[in-house]
Each structure stands twice: as structure tokens, then as C-alpha cells.
Short mmCIF file of C-alpha atoms and ligand atoms in Angstrom, two decimals:
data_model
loop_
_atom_site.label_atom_id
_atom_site.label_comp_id
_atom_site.label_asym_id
_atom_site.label_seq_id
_atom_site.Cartn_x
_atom_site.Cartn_y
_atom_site.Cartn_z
CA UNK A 1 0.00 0.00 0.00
CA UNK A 2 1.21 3.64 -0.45
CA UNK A 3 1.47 5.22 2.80
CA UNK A 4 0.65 8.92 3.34
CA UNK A 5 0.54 10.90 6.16
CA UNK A 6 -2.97 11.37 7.72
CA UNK A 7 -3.68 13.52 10.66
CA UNK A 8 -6.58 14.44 12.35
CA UNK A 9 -7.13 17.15 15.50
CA UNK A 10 -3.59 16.77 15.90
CA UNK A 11 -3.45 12.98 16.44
CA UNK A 12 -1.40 10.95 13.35
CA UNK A 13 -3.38 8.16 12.10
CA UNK A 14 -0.64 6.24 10.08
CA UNK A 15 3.12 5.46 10.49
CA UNK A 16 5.34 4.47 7.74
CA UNK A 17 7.84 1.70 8.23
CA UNK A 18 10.92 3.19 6.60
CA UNK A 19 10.24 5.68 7.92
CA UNK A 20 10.42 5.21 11.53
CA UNK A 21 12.93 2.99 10.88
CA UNK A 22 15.22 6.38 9.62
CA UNK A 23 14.17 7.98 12.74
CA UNK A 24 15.51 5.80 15.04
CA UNK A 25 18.71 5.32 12.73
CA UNK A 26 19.67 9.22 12.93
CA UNK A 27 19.07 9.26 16.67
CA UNK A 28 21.81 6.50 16.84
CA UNK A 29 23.92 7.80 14.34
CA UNK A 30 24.22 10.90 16.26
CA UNK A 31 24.86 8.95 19.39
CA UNK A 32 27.75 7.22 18.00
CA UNK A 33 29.18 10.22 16.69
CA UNK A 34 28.60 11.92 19.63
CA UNK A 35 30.24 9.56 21.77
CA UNK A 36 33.64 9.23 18.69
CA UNK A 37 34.26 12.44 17.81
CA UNK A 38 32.38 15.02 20.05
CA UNK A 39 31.01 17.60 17.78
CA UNK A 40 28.27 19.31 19.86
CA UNK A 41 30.67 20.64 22.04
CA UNK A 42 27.78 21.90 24.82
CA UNK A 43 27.74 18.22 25.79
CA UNK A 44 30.48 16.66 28.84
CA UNK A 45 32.08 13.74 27.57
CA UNK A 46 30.14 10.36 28.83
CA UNK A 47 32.00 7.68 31.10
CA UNK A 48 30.34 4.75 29.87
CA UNK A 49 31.51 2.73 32.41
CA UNK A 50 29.20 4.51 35.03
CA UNK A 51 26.79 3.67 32.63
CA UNK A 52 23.92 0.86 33.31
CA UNK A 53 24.41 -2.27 32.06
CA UNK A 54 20.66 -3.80 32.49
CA UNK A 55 18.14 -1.49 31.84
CA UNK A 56 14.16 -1.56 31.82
CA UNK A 57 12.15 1.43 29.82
CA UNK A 58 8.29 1.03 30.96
CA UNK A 59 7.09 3.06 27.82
CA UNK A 60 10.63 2.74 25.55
CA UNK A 61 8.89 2.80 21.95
CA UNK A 62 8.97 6.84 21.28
CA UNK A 63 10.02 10.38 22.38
CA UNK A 64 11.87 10.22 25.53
CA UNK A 65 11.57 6.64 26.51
CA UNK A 66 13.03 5.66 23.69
CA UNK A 67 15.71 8.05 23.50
CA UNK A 68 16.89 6.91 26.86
CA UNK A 69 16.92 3.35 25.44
CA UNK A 70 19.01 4.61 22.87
CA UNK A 71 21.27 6.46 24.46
CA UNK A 72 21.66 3.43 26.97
CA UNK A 73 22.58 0.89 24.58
CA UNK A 74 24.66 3.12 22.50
CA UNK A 75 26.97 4.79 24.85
CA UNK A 76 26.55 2.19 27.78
CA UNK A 77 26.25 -0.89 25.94
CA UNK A 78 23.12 -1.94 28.18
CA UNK A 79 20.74 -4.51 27.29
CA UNK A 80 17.48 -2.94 27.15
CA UNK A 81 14.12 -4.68 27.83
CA UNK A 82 10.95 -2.10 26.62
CA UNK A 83 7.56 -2.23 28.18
CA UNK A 84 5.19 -0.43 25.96
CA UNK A 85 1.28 -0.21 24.33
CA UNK A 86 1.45 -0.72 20.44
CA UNK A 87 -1.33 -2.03 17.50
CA UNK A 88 0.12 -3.96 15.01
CA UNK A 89 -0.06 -3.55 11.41
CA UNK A 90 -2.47 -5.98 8.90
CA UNK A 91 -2.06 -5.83 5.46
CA UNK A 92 -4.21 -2.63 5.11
CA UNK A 93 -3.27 -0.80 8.22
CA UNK A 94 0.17 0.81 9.65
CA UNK A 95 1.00 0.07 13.21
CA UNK A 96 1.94 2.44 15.60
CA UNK A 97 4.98 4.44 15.00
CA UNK A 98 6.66 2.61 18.40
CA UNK A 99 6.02 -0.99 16.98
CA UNK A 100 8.12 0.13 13.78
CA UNK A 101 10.67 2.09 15.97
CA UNK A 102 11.34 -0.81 18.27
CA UNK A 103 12.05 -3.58 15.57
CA UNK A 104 14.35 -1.04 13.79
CA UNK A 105 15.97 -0.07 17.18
CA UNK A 106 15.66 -3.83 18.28
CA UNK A 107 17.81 -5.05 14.80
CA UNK A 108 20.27 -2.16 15.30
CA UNK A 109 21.31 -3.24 18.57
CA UNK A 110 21.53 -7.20 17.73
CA UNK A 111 24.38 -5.60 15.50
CA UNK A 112 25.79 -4.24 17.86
CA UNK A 113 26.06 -7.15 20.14
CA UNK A 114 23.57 -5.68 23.07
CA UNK A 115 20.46 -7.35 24.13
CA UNK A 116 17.17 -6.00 23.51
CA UNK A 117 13.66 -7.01 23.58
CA UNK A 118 9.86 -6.07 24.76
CA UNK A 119 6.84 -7.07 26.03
CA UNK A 120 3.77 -5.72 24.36
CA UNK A 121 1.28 -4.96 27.00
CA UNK A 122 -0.68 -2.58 29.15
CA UNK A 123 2.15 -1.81 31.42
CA UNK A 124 -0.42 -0.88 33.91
CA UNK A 125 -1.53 -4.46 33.95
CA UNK A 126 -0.27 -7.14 36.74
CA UNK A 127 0.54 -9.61 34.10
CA UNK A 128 2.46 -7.11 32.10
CA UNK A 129 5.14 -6.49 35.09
CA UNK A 130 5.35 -10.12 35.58
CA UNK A 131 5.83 -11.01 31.70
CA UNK A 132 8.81 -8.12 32.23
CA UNK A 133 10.12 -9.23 35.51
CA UNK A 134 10.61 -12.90 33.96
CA UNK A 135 12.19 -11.56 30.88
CA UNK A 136 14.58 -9.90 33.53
CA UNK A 137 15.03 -13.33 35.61
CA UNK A 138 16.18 -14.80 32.86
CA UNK A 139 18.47 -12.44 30.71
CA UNK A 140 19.77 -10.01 33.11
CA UNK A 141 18.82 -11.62 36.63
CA UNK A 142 18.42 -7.91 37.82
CA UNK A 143 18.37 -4.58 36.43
CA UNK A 144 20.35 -1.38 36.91
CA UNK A 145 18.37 1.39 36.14
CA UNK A 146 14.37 1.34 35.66
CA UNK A 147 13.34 4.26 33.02
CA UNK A 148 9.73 5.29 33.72
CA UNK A 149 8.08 6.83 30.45
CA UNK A 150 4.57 6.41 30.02
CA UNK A 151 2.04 8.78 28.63
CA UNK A 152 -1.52 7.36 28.77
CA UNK A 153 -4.93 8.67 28.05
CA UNK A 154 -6.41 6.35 30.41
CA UNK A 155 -5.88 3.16 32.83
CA UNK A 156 -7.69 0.44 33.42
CA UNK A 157 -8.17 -0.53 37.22
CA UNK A 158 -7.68 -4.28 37.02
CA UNK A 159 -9.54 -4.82 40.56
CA UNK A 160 -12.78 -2.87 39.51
CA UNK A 161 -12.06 -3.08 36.37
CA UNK A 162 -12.83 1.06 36.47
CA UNK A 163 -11.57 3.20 33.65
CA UNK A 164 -9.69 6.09 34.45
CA UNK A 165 -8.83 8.57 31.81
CA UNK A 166 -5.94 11.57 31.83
CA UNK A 167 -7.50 14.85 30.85
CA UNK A 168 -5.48 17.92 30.15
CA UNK A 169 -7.25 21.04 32.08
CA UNK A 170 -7.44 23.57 34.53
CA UNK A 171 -8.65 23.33 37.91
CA UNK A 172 -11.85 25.42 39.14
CA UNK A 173 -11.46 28.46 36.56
CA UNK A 174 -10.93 28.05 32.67
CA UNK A 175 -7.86 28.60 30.91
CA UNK A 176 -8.32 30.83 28.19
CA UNK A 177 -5.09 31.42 26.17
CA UNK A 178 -4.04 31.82 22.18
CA UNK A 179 -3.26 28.99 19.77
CA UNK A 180 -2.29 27.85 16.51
CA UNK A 181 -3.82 25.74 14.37
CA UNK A 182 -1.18 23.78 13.14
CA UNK A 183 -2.19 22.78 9.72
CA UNK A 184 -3.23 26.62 8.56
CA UNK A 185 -0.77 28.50 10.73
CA UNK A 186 -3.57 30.67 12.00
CA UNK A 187 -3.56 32.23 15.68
CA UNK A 188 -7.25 31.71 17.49
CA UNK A 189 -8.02 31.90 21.01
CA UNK A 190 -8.89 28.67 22.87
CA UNK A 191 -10.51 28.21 25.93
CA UNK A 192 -10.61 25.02 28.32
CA UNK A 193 -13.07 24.87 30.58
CA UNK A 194 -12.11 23.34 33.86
CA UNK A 195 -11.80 20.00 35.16
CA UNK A 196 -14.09 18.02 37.38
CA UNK A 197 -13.21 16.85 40.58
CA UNK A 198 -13.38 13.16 39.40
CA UNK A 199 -11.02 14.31 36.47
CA UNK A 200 -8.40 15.43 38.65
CA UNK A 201 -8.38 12.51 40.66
CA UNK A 202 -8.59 10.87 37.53
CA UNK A 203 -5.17 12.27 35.77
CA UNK A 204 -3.35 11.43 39.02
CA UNK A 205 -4.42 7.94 38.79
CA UNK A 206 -3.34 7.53 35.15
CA UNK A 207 -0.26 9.76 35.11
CA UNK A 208 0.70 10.04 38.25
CA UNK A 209 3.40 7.78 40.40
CA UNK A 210 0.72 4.28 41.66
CA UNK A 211 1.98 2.76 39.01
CA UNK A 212 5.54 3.69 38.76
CA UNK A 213 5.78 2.38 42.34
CA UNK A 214 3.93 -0.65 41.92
CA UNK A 215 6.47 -1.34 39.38
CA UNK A 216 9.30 -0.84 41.74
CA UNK A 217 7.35 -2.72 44.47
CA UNK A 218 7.07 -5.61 42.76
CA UNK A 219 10.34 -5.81 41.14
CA UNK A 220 12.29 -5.34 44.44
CA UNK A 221 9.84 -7.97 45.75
CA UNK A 222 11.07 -10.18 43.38
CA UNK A 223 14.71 -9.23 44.35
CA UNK A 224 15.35 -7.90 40.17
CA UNK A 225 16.56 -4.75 41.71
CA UNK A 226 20.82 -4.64 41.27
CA UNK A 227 22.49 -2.79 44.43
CA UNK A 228 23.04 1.08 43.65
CA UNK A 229 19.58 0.43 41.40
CA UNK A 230 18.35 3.83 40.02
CA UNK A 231 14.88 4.62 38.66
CA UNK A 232 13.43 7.84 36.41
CA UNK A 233 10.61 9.06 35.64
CA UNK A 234 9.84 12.49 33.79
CA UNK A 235 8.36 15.36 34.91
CA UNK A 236 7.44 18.99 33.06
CA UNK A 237 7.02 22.02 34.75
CA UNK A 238 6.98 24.68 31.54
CA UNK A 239 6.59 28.95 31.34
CA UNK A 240 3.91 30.82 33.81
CA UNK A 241 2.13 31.17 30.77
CA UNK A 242 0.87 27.86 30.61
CA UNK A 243 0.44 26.75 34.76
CA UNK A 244 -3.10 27.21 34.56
CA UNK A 245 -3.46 24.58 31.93
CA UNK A 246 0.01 22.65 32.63
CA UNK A 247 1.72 23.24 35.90
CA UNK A 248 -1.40 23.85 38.14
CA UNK A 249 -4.09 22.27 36.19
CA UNK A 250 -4.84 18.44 36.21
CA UNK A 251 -1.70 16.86 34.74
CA UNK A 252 0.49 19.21 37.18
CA UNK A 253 -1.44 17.69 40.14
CA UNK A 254 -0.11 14.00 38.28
CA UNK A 255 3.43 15.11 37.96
CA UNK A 256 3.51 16.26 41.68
CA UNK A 257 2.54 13.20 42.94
CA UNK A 258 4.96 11.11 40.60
CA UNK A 259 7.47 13.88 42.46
CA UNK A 260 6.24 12.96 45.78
CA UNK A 261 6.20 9.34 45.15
CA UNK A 262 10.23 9.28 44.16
CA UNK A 263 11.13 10.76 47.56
CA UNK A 264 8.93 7.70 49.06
CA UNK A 265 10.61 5.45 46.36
CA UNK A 266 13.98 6.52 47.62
CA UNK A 267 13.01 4.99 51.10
CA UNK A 268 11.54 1.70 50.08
CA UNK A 269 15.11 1.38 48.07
CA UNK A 270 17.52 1.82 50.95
CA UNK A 271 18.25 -2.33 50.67
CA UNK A 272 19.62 -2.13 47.75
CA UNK A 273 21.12 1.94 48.31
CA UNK A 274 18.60 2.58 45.08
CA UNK A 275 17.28 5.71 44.41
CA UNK A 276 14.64 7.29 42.66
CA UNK A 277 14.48 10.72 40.76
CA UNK A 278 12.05 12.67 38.80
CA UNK A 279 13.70 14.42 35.71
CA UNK A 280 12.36 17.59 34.89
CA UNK A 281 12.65 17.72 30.87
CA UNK A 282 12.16 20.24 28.29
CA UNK A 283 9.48 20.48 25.73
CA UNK A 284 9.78 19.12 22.29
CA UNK A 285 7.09 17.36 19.87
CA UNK A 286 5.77 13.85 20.91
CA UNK A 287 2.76 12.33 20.31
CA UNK A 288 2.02 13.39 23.81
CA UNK A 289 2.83 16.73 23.89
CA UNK A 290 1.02 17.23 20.27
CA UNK A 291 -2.44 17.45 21.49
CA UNK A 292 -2.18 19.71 24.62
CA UNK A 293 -4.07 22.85 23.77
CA UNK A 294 -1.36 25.95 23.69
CA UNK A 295 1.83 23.46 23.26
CA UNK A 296 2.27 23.67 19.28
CA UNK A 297 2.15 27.24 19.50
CA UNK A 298 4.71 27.51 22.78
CA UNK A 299 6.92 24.94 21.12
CA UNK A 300 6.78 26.85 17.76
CA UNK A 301 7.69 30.15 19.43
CA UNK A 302 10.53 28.04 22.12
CA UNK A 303 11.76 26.41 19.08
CA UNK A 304 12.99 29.52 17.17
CA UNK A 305 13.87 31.07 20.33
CA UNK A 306 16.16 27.70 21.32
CA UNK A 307 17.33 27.17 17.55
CA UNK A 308 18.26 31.36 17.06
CA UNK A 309 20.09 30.56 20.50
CA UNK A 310 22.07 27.71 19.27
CA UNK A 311 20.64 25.85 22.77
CA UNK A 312 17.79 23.87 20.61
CA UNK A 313 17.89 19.90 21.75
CA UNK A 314 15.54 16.86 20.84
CA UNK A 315 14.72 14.16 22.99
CA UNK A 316 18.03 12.38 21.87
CA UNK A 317 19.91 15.35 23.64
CA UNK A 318 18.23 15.70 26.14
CA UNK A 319 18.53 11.99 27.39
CA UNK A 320 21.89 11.81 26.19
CA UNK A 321 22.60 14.91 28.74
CA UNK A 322 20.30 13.29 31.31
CA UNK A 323 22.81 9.97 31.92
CA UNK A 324 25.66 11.42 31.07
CA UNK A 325 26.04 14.73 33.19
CA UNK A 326 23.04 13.94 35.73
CA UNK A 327 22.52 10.17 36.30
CA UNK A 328 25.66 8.79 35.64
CA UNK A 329 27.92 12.02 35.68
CA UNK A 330 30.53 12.47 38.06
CA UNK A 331 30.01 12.64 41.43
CA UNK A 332 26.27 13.15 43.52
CA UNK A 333 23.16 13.83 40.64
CA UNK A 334 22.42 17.09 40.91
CA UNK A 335 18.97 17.83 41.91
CA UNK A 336 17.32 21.33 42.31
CA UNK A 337 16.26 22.59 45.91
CA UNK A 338 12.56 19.80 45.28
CA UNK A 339 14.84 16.92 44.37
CA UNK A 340 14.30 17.03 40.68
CA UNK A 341 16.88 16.58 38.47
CA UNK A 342 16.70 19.61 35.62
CA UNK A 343 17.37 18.98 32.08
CA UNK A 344 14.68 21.90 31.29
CA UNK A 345 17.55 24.45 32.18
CA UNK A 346 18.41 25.78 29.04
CA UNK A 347 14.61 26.03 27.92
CA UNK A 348 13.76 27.85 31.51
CA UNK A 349 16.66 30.39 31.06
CA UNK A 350 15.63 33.63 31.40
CA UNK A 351 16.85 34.92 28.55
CA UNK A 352 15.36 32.01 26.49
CA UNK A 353 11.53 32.89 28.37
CA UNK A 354 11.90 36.79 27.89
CA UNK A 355 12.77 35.88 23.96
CA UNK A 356 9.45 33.74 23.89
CA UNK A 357 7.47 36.04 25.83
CA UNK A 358 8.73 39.00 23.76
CA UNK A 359 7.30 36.94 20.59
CA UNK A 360 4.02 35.55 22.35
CA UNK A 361 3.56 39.53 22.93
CA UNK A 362 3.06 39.36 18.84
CA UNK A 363 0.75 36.85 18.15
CA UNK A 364 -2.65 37.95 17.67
CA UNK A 365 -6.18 36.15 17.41
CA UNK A 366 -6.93 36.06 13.36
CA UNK A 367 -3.70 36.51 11.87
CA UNK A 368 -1.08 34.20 10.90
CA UNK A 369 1.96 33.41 13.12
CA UNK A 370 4.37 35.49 12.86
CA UNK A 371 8.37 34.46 13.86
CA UNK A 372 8.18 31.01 15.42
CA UNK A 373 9.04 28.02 14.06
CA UNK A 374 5.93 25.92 13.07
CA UNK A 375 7.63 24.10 10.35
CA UNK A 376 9.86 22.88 13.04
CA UNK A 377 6.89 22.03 14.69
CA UNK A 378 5.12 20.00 11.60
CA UNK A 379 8.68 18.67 10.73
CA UNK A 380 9.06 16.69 13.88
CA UNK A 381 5.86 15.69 14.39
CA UNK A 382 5.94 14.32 10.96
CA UNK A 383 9.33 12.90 11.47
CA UNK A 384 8.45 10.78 14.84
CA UNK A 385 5.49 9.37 12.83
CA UNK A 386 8.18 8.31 10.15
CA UNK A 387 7.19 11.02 7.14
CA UNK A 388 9.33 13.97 5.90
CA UNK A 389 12.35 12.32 5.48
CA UNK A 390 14.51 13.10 1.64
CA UNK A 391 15.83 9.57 1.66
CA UNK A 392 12.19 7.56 1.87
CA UNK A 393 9.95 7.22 -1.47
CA UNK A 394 6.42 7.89 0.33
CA UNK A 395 5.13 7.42 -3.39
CA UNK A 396 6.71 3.86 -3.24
CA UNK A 397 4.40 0.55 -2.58
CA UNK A 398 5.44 -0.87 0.94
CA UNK A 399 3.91 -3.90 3.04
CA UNK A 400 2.94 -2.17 6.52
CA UNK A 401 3.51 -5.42 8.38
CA UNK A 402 7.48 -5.46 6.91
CA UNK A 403 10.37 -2.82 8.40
CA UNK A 404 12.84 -3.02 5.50
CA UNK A 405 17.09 -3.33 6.23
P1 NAD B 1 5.25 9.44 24.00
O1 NAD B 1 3.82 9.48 23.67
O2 NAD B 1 6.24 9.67 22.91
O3 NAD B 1 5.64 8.02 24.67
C1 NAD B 1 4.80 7.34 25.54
C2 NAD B 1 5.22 5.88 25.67
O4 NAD B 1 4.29 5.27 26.56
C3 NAD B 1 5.14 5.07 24.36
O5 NAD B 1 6.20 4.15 24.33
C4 NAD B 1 3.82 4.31 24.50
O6 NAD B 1 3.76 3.09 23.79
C5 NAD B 1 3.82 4.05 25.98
N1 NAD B 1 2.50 3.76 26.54
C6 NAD B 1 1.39 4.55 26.62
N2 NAD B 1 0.39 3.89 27.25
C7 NAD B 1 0.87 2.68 27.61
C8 NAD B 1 0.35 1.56 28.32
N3 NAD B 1 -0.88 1.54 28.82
N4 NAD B 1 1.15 0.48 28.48
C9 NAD B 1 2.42 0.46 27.99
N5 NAD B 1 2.97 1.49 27.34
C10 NAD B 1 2.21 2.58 27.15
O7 NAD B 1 5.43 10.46 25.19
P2 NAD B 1 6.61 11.38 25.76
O8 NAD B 1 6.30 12.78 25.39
O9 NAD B 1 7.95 10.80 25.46
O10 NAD B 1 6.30 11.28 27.32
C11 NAD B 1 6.98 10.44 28.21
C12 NAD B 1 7.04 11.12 29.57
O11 NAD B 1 7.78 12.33 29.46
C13 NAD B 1 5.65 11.53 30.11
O12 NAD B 1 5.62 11.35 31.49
C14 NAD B 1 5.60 13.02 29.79
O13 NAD B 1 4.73 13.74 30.63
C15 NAD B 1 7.05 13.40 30.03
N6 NAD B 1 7.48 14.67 29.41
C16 NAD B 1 7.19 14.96 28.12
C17 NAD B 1 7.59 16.19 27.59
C18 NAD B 1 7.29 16.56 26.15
O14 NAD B 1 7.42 17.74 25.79
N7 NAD B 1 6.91 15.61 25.32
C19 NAD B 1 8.31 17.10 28.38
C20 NAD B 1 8.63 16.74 29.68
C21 NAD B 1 8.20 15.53 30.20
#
């Protein structure tokens, strides 16, 4: 079948093999070049000997999951198990653009002589962990480091078998605020209207730390935890601009609990001197962050600002600068005065917020965008669904079930 791009309200509907396949080949290439001949100097040299050697992503098939994966079997050599949610292709239908990422990433590193493999699963699900923890038992017998990356729209209570769904909103008052539609370019004022009780409650239950500890709680109980055993998972905090809908609406009131729950983490790992941190990370286009209402147009605006600045990473950066000068850098990880660990820095500069303020200031309702950097924007989200790349003929007839060499 020919496979286009199709998108609608933001959300990709098709993947293309090659395509995703290309993706997760330049985020290695640059990797290995990284690590052989340094040429982003604004990066410390890695000690890949600090490195993990046994690694578990929960949620390793795309953006910053599976960067981290990367950037753990690349520079560290680690053998990488990934826990994460994917629909396979048929004939007629692409899968999702993680099930084509992780057979691409999952060939490149039998090459290179490191294990990796997944479990396809609800990684919420009880059976899930324990299909992971015996892939663990038997190739690794424990694991280093524990990578927590999961961003789901809902979760399925396995007791009462309740649904609980994430919802992106402010609390008690709504959030009105301008945005751009991506496809046209145009600038229109949105408003959210605020969350219910139950939704709040809701978004913490889903994206919040239960299950990130349950995972831990059941691994250690199964003694799969190494000694000196770290564990991630990743937070957002994001301009003033957008608290009321980020930061203090209903997915802020998720990411301060996952917060809250590594301190507790910290203390159930004491046996095996493990510890658990929350990294604070910067914005850049996922499937996640796609369909948050204000996001394309902050990332459009951040992304000139951050490119103009010569400070602009993707999620390959940013993980690459998250082991190598926070989690496995020299010395204690450096955490701000909360405990997080802050790879946001460079996006939270002042001078890189008064430069996106200053061109938020000219944005107006009904008119086109004016100096950001949409096609950034539409580039990568294009890019992580495996489209808009030179080398690929999208014209070209391809089975969606096969991930060419
Ligand atoms: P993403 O959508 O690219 O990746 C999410 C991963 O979770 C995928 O591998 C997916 O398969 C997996 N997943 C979802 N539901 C699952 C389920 N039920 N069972 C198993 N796997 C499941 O998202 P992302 O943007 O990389 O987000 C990862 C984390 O990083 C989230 O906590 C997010 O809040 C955080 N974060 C994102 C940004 C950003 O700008 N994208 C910034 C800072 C922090």
C-alpha cells in the first residue's frame, strides 16, 4: 500500500515503516558520533563505564523513553528490555509508530552485540510487570536502572475493572489562552473549561506515580533490583504562561505526585542503596505533547527562540545529557532545591523565556503566526510518525507489516 501521512485534530493516524525505521537510525547515528568524535561541544564527555548495564524502559517505543533506550545501549552498551502499548499492522493498516521504531531499534542493537527485547502490554496491567520481571530473571537476573516513560490517556483498574482517563485542564477556573492551528498557521483563542473533581483525581491515577511504584514494588519484591539500582521518571514544569493549563491544572497535580512518590521510592530502596528521581525535561514534539491545547504554539515560538540561540535539543539530547552529566555524571546527581533533576535548564533560562514572551507579545487572534518556528513544529511531528524524510519514497508501494534493512 502507499502510505501517506494522515492527521486528524492533531493525532497521526498512520506510520510508515521506513520511515520510523530512519528515525531511530539518525538518533543513533548521532549517538555514535557523539560519543567518537564530540562535535556538539555543549555536551560533557560520557564515562560509559558509570553507565547501566541492564536497563528496563516502561514506555521505551517513542520520544523520551526511547531516547533513553538509545542512548543506553549506545553509549553504555546496556541490554534494554521495553515495556510499551502498540497495534500492530495488517495488510491494510500501519501500526503504531513505536512498533516500527522498536524492531528497527531492536535489529540495530543485535548488530551491535547488546540485548534487547519487549513485552507488548498494558504496562499498567499485573501480568504485564510479571511477563517483564521474567524476561529480567532470565536475561539479566536484575536490572540497573528502571526508566519510567509512560504517557496514557487512560488506565484500566484491574480490581474494579474502572476506567480512568488523563484529561489535560485547569482546575476550578478556565484557561483561556491563544493557539495555533497547526495545519493553517492561524492564531485563534482557545478556551478550556475546567476539570471536574473526578477528572483530577482521575489524571493522578493515570499519570501520576501508583503505578511507577507498583512497578518498583514488585520488582524489588522479586529481588530484580541490582544494588546502587536507580529509577526515572519524567516530569514537566513549563513557562507561567501555561500553569493554569500545565503546571497547576490536572496533569500538574499528576506530575507532583509522581514527584512525591520518588522521595517515598527513595526509602523503600535503601536495601539495595537505590534511588529514585524525577527528571524535569524540556518540551519538544511527541505524540504526547502534540495534542495539549497551547503546546504547538509555545513549542513553535521556544523552538525559534532555542534554535536562534544555538541551545535547541531533541529528545536524543536531552537523554543523552540526562545519563551522562546527571545520572551517571561524576560525582552526587544534581537535583534542584525539590529533588528534581533539571534537564529543562536551558529552555527555563531567562533569557530564552523573555525571547518567547517578547514573541508571544506578537501573536494575535486572526492573523497568521508570525516568527516562530511551526515548520519545526510539523517537521518533527511528521518525522516521529516516520514522514518527511529526503531519503524515503512515500510514493513507493510498501507492506505495513514489513520494516525493511
Ligand atoms: P510518548 O507518547 O512519545 O511516549 C509514551 C510511551 O508510553 C510510548 O512508548 C507508548 O507506547 C507508551 N504507553 C502509553 N500507554 C501505555 C500503556 N498503557 N502500556 C504500555 N505502554 C504505554 O510520550 P513522551 O512525550 O515521550 O512522554 C513520556 C514522559 O515524558 C511523560 O511522562 C511526559 O509527561 C514526560 N514529558 C514529556 C515532555 C514533552 O514535551 N513531550 C516534556 C517533559 C516531560
Amino acid at each position: 500500500m502507499i502510505i501517506a501521512q494522515k492527521v486528524l485534530r492533531n493525532v497521526s493516524l498512520t506510520a510508515h515503516p521506513q520511515g520510523c525505521a530512519e528515525y531511530v537510525c539518525q538518533q543513533v547515528e548521532w549517538v555514535k558520533r557523539q560519543v567518537a568524535q564530540h562535535m556538539d561541544n555543549r555536551y560533557a564527555n560520557p564515562n560509559p563505564s558509570a553507565f547501566p548495564k541492564r536497563v528496563l524502559v516502561v514506555g521505551g517505543s517513542t520520544g523520551y523513553g526511547l531516547s533513553s533506550r538509545i542512548v543506553a545501549a549506545i553509549v553504555g552498551k546496556a541490554g534494554t528490555i521495553n515495556v510499551s502499548f502498540e497495534r500492530e499492522p495488517t495488510e491494510h493498516k500501519t501500526a503504531t509508530p513505536g512498533w516500527y521504531n522498536t524492531i528497527a531499534f531492536e535489529r540495530i542493537a543485535r548488530k551491535n552485540n547488546v540485548f534487547a527485547a519487549s513485552v507488548f502490554g498494558d504496562a499498567y496491567a499485573h501480568a504485564v510487570k510479571e511477563s517483564a520481571a521474567a524476561m529480567i530473571k532470565k536475561e539479566f537476573g536484575s536490572i540497573d536502572l528502571l526508566v519510567y516513560s509512560l504517557a496514557s490517556p487512560l488506565r484500566v483498574d484491574e480490581k474494579t475493572n474502572r476506567t480512568y482517563r488523563s484529561v489535560i485542564k485547569p482546575i476550578e477556573t478556565a484557561y483561556e489562552a491563544l493557539s495555533v492551528d497547526v495545519s493553517t498557521g492561524m492564531i485563534s483563542r482557545t478556551v478550556v473549561e475546567p476539570a471536574e473533581d473526578s477528572q483530577v483525581e482521575e489524571t493522578v491515577k493515570v499519570m501520576g506515580g501508583e503505578d511507577w511504584q507498583q512497578w518498583i514494588s514488585y520488582l524489588q519484591q522479586e529481588q530484580l533490583l541490582s544494588e546502587g539500582f536507580k529509577t526515572v521518571a519524567f516530569s514537566y514544569i513549563g513557562p507561567e504562561l501555561t500553569y493554569p493549563i500545565y503546571r497547576n491544572g490536572t496533569i500538574g497535580k499528576a506530575k507532583e505526585h509522581l514527584e512525591q512518590t520518588a522521595i517515598q521510592l527513595t526509602s523503600d530502596l535503601s536495601s539495595v542503596r537505590g534511588q529514585a528521581f524525577v527528571a524535569v525535561n524540556k518540551a519538544i514534539v511527541t505524540r504526547a505533547s502534540a495534542v495539549i491545547p497551547v503546546v504547538p504554539l509555545y513549542i513553535a515560538l521556544l523552538y525559534r527562540v532555542m534554535k536562534d540561540k544555538g541551545l535547541h535539543e531533541d529528545c536524543t539530547q536531552q537523554m543523552y545529557r540526562l545519563f551522562s552529566e546527571r545520572l551517571y555524571g561524576v560525582g552526587n546527581v544534581p537535583v534542584d532545591s525539590q529533588g528534581r533533576i533539571r534537564v529543562d535548564d536551558w529552555e527555563m533560562s531567562a533569557e530564552v523565556q523573555q525571547a518567547v514572551s517578547r514573541l508571544w507579545d506578537n501573536q494575535h487572534e486572526g492573523s497568521l503566526i508570525t516568527g516562530g518556528d511551526l515548520d519545526g513544529f510539523i517537521q518533527d511531528y511528521a518525522n516521529i510518525h516516520g514522514f518527511g524524510y529526503d531519503s524515503i519514497d512515500y510514493s513507493a508501494d510498501v507492506d505495513p507489516r514489513i520494516v525493511e534493512e
